[in-house]
Backbone as a printed PyTorch tensor [residue, N CA C, xyz], in Angstrom:
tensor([[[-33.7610, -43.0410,  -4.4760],
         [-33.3090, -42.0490,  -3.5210],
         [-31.7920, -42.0690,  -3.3950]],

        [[-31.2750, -43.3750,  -3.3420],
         [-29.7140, -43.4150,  -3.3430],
         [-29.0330, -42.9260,  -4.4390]],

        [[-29.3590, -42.8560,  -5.5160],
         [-29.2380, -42.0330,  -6.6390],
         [-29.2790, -41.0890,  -6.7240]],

        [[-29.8670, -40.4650,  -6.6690],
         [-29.9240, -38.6880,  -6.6260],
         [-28.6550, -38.3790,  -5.6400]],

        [[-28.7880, -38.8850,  -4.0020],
         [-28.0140, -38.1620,  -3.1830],
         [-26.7070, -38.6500,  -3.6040]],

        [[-26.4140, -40.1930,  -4.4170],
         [-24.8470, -40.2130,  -5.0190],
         [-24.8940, -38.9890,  -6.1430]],

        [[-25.7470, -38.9410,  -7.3600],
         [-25.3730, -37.7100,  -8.1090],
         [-25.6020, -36.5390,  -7.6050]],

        [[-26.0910, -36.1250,  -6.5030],
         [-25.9680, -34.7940,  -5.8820],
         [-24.1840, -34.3530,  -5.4770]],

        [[-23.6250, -35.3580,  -4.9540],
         [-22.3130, -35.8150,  -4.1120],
         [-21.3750, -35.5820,  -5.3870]],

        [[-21.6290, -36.3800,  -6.2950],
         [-20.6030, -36.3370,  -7.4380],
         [-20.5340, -34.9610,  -7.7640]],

        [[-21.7590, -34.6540,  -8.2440],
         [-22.0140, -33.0360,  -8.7600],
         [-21.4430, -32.0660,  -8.1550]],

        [[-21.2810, -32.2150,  -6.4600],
         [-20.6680, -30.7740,  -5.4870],
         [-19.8400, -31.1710,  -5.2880]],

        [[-18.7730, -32.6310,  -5.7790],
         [-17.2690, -32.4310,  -5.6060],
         [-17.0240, -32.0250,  -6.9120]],

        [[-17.5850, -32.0440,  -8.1600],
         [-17.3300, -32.0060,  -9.6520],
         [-17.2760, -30.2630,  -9.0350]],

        [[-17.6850, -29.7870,  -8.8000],
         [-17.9520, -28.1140,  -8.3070],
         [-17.0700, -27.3260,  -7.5820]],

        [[-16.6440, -28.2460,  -6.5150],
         [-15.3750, -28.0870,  -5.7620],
         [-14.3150, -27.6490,  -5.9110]],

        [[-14.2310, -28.8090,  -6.8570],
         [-12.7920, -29.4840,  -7.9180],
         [-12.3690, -28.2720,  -8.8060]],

        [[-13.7220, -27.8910,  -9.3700],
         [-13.5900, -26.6160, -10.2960],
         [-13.4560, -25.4930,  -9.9180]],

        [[-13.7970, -25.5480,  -8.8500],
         [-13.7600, -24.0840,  -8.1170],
         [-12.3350, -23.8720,  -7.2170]],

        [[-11.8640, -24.9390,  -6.8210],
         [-10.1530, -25.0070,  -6.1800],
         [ -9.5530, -24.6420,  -7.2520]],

        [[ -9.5360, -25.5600,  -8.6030],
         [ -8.6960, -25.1080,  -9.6180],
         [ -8.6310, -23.8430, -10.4810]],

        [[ -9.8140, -23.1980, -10.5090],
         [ -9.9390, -21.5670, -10.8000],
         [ -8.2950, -21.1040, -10.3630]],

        [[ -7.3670, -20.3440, -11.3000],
         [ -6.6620, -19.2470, -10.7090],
         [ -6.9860, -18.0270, -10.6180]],

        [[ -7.4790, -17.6760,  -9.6370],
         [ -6.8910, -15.9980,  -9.2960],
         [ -6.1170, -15.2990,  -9.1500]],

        [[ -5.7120, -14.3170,  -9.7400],
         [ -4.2840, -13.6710,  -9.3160],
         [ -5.2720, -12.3910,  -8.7790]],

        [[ -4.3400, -12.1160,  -6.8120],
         [ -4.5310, -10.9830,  -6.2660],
         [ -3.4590, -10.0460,  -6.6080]],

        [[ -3.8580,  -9.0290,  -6.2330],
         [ -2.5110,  -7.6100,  -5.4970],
         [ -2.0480,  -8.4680,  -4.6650]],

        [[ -0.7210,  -8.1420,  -4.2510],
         [ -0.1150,  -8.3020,  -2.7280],
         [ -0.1380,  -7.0740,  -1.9960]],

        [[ -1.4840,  -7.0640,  -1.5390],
         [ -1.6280,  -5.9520,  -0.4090],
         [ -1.2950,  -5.8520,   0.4830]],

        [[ -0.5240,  -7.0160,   0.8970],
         [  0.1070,  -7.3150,   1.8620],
         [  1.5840,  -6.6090,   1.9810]],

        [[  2.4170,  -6.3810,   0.5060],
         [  3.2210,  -5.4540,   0.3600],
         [  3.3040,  -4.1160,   0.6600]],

        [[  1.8900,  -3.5060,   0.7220],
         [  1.5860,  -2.2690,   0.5990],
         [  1.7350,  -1.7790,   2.3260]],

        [[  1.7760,  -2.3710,   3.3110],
         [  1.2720,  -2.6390,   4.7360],
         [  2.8060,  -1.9380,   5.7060]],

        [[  2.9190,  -1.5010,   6.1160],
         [  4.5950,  -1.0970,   6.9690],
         [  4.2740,  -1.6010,   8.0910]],

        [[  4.5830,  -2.8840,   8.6210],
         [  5.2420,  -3.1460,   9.7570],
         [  5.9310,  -4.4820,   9.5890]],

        [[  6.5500,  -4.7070,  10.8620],
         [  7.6380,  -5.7610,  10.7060],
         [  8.8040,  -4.8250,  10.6990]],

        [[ 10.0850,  -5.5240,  10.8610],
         [ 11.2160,  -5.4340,  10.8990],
         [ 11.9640,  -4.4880,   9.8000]],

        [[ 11.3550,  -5.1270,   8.7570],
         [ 11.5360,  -4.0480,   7.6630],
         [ 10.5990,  -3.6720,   6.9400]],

        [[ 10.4560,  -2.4860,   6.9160],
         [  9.1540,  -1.7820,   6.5650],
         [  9.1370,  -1.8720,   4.8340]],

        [[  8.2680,  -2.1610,   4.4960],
         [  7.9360,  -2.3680,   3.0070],
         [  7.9530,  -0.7820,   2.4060]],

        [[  7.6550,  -1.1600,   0.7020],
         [  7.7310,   0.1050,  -0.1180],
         [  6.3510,   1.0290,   0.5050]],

        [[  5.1820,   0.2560,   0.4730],
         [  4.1970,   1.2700,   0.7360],
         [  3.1520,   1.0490,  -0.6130]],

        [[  3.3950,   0.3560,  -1.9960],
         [  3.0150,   0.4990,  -3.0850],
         [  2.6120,  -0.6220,  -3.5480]],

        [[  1.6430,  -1.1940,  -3.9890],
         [  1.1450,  -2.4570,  -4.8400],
         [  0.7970,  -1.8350,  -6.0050]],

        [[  1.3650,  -2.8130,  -7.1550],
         [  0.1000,  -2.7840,  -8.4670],
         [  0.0030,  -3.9590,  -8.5550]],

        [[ -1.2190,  -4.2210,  -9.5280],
         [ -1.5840,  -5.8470, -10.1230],
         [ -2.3740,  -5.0210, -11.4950]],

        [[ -2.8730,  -6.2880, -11.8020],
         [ -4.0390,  -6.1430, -13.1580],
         [ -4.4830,  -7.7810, -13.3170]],

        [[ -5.7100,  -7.4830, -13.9440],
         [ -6.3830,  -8.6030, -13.8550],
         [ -6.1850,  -9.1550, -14.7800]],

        [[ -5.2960,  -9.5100, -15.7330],
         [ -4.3010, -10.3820, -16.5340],
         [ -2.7280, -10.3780, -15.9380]],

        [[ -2.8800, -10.3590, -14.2160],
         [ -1.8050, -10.5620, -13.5770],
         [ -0.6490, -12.0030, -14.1520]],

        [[  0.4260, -11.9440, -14.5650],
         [  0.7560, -12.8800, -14.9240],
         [  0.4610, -14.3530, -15.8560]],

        [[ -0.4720, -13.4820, -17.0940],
         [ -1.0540, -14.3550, -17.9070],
         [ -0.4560, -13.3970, -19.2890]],

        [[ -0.2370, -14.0250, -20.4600],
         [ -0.7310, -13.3310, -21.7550],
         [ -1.7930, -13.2370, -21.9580]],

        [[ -1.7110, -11.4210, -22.2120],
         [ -3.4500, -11.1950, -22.6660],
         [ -3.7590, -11.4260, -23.9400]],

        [[ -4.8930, -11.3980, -24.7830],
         [ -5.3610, -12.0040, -25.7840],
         [ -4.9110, -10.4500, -26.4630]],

        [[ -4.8840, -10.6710, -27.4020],
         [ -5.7500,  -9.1570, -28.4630],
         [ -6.8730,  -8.5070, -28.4690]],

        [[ -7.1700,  -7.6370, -27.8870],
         [ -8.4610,  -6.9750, -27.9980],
         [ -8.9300,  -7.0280, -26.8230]],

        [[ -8.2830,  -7.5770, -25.6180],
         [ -8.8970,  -7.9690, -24.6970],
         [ -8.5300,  -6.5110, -23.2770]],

        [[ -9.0590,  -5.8880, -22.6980],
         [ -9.1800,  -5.0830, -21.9920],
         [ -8.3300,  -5.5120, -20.4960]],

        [[ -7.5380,  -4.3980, -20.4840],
         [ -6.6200,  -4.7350, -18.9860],
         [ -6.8710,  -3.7370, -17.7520]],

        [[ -7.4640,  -4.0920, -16.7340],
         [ -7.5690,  -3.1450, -15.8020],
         [ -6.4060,  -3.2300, -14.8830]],

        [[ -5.6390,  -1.9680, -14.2450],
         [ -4.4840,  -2.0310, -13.9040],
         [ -4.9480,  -1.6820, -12.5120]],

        [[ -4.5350,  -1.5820, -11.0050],
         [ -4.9100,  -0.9440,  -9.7570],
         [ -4.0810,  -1.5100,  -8.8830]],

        [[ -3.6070,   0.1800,  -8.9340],
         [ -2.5460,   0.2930,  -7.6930],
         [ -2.8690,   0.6700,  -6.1280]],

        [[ -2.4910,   0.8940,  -5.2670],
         [ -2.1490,   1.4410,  -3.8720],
         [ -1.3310,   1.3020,  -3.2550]],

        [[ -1.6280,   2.5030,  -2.1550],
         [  0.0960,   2.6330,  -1.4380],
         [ -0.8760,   3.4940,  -0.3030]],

        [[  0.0670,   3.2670,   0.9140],
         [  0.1700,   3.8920,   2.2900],
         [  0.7020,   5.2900,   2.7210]],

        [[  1.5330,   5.4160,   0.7540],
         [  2.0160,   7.1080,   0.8330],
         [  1.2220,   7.7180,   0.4590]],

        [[  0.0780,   8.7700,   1.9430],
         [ -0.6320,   9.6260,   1.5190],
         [  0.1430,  11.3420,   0.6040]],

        [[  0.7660,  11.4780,   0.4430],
         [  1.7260,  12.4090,  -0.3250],
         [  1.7320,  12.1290,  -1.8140]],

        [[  1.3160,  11.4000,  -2.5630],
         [  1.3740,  10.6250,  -3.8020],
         [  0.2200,  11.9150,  -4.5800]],

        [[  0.5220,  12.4340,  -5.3430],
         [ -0.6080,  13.5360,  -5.6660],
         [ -0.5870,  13.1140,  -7.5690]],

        [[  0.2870,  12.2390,  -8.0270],
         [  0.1830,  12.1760,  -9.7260],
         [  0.5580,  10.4880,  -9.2100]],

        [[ -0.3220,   9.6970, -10.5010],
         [  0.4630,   8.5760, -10.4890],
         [  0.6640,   8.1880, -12.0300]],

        [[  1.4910,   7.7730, -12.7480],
         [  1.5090,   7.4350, -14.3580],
         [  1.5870,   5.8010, -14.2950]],

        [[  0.5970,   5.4640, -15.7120],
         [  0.9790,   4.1550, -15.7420],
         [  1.3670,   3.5580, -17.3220]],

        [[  2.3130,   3.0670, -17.4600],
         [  3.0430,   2.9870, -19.1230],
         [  2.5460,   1.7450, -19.1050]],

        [[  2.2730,   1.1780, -20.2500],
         [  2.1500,   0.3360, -20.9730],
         [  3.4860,  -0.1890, -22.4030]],

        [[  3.7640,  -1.1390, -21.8880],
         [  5.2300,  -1.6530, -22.6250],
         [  4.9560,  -2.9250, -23.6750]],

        [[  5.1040,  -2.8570, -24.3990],
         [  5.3700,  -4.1920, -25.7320],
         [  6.1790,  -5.1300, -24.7280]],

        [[  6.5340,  -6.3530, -25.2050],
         [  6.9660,  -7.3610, -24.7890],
         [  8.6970,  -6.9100, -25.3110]],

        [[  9.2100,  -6.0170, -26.1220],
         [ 10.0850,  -5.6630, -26.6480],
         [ 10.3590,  -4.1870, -26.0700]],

        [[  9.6700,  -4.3430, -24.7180],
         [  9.9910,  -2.6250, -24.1550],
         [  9.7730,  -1.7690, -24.6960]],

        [[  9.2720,  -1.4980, -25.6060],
         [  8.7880,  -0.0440, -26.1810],
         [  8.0020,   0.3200, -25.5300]],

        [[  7.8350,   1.7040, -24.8770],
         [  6.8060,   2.1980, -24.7420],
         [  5.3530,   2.5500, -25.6870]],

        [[  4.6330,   1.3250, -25.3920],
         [  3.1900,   1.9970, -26.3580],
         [  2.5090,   3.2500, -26.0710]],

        [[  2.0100,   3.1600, -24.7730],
         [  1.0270,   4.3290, -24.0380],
         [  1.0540,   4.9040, -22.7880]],

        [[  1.0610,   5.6550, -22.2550],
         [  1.2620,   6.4550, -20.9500],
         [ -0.0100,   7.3690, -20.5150]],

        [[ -0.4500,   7.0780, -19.3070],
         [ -1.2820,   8.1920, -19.1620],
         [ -1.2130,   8.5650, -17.8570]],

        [[ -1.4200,   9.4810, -17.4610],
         [ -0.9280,  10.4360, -16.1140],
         [ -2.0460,  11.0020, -15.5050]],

        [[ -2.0940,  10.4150, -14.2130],
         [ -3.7240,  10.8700, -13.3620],
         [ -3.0180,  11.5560, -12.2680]],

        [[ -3.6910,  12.4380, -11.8210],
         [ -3.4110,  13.2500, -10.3980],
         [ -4.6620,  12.7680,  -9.7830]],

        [[ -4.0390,  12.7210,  -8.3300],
         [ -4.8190,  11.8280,  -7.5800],
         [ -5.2290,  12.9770,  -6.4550]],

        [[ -6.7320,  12.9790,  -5.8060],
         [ -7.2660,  14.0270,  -4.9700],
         [ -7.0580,  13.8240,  -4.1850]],

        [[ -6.4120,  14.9080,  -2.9560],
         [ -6.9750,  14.3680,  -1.0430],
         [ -7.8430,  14.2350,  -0.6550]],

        [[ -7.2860,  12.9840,  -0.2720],
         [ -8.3470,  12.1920,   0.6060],
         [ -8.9580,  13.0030,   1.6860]],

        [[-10.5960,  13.1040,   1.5710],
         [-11.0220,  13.8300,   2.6250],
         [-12.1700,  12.6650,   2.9690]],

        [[-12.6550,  13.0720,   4.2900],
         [-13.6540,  12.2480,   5.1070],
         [-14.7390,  12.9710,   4.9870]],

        [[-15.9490,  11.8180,   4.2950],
         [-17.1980,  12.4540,   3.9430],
         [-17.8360,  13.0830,   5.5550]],

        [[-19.1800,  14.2040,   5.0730],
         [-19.7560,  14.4540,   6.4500],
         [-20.3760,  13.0050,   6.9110]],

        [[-20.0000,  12.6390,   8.1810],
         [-20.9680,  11.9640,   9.1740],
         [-21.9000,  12.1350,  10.3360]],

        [[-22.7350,  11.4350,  10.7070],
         [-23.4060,  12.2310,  11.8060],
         [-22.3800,  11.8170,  13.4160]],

        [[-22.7690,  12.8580,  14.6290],
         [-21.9970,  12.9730,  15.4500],
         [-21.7380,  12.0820,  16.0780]],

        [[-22.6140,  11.0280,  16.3060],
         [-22.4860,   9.5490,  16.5390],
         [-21.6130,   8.8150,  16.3900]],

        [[-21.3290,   8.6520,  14.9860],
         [-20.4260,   7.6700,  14.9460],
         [-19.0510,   7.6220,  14.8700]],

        [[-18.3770,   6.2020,  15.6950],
         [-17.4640,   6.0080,  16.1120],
         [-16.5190,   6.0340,  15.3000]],

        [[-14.9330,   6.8870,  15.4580],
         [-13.7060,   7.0030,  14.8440],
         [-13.1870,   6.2120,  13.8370]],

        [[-13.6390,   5.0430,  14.7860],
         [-13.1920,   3.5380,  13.7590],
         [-13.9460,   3.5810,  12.4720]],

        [[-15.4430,   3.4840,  12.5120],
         [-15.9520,   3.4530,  11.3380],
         [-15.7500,   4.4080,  10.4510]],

        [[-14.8620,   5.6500,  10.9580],
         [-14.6560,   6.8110,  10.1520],
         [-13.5530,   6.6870,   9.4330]],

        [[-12.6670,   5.8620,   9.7510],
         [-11.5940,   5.8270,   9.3600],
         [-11.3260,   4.8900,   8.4390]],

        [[-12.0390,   3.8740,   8.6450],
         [-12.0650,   2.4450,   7.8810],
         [-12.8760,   3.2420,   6.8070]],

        [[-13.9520,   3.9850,   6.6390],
         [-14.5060,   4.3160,   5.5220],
         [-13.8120,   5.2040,   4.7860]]])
């Protein structure tokens, strides 16, 4: 019995250990936010090879936001390590509208959704 619950113990700090050391790289959405003293840009990007070299062949998802509802095109280039422009592609972005809800519910949840 003392066995198991020591290799149970070893096993969920061995798990721990691995799971603290995982890096994640977030957005700083926290950039994107206006208040304080000095009001920020309004704009985050990241990608989920945030600050890593990507492999070859390997797929990059890019995602931005911003607090400027006025933003109606956004472009995003893709650069060689030697600045060249490789690729560009240019999305226009829709207004934001608020789906129908029923009469019930509260502002907050309307807004947050």
């Amino acid at each position: 019995m003392k066995k198991s619950i020591c290799l149970v113990s070893i096993l969920t700090l061995f798990f721990l250990l691995f799971i603290a050391s995982v890096n994640v790289a977030k957005a700083q959405w926290s950039a994107i936010k206006e208040s304080g003293p000095a009001k920020n840009a309004g704009y985050a990007v990241t990608t989920n090879w945030h600050g890593v070299d990507v492999p070859i062949g390997q797929t990059v998802v890019a995602t931005a936001g911003t607090t400027d509802l006025s933003v109606t095109k956004i472009e995003f280039i893709w650069r060689d390590p030697s600045n060249r422009t490789i690729w560009v592609e240019s999305l226009n972005v829709s207004k934001l509208t608020t789906p129908d809800v029923p009469p019930n519910v509260p502002d907050e949840v309307i807004k947050w959704g």
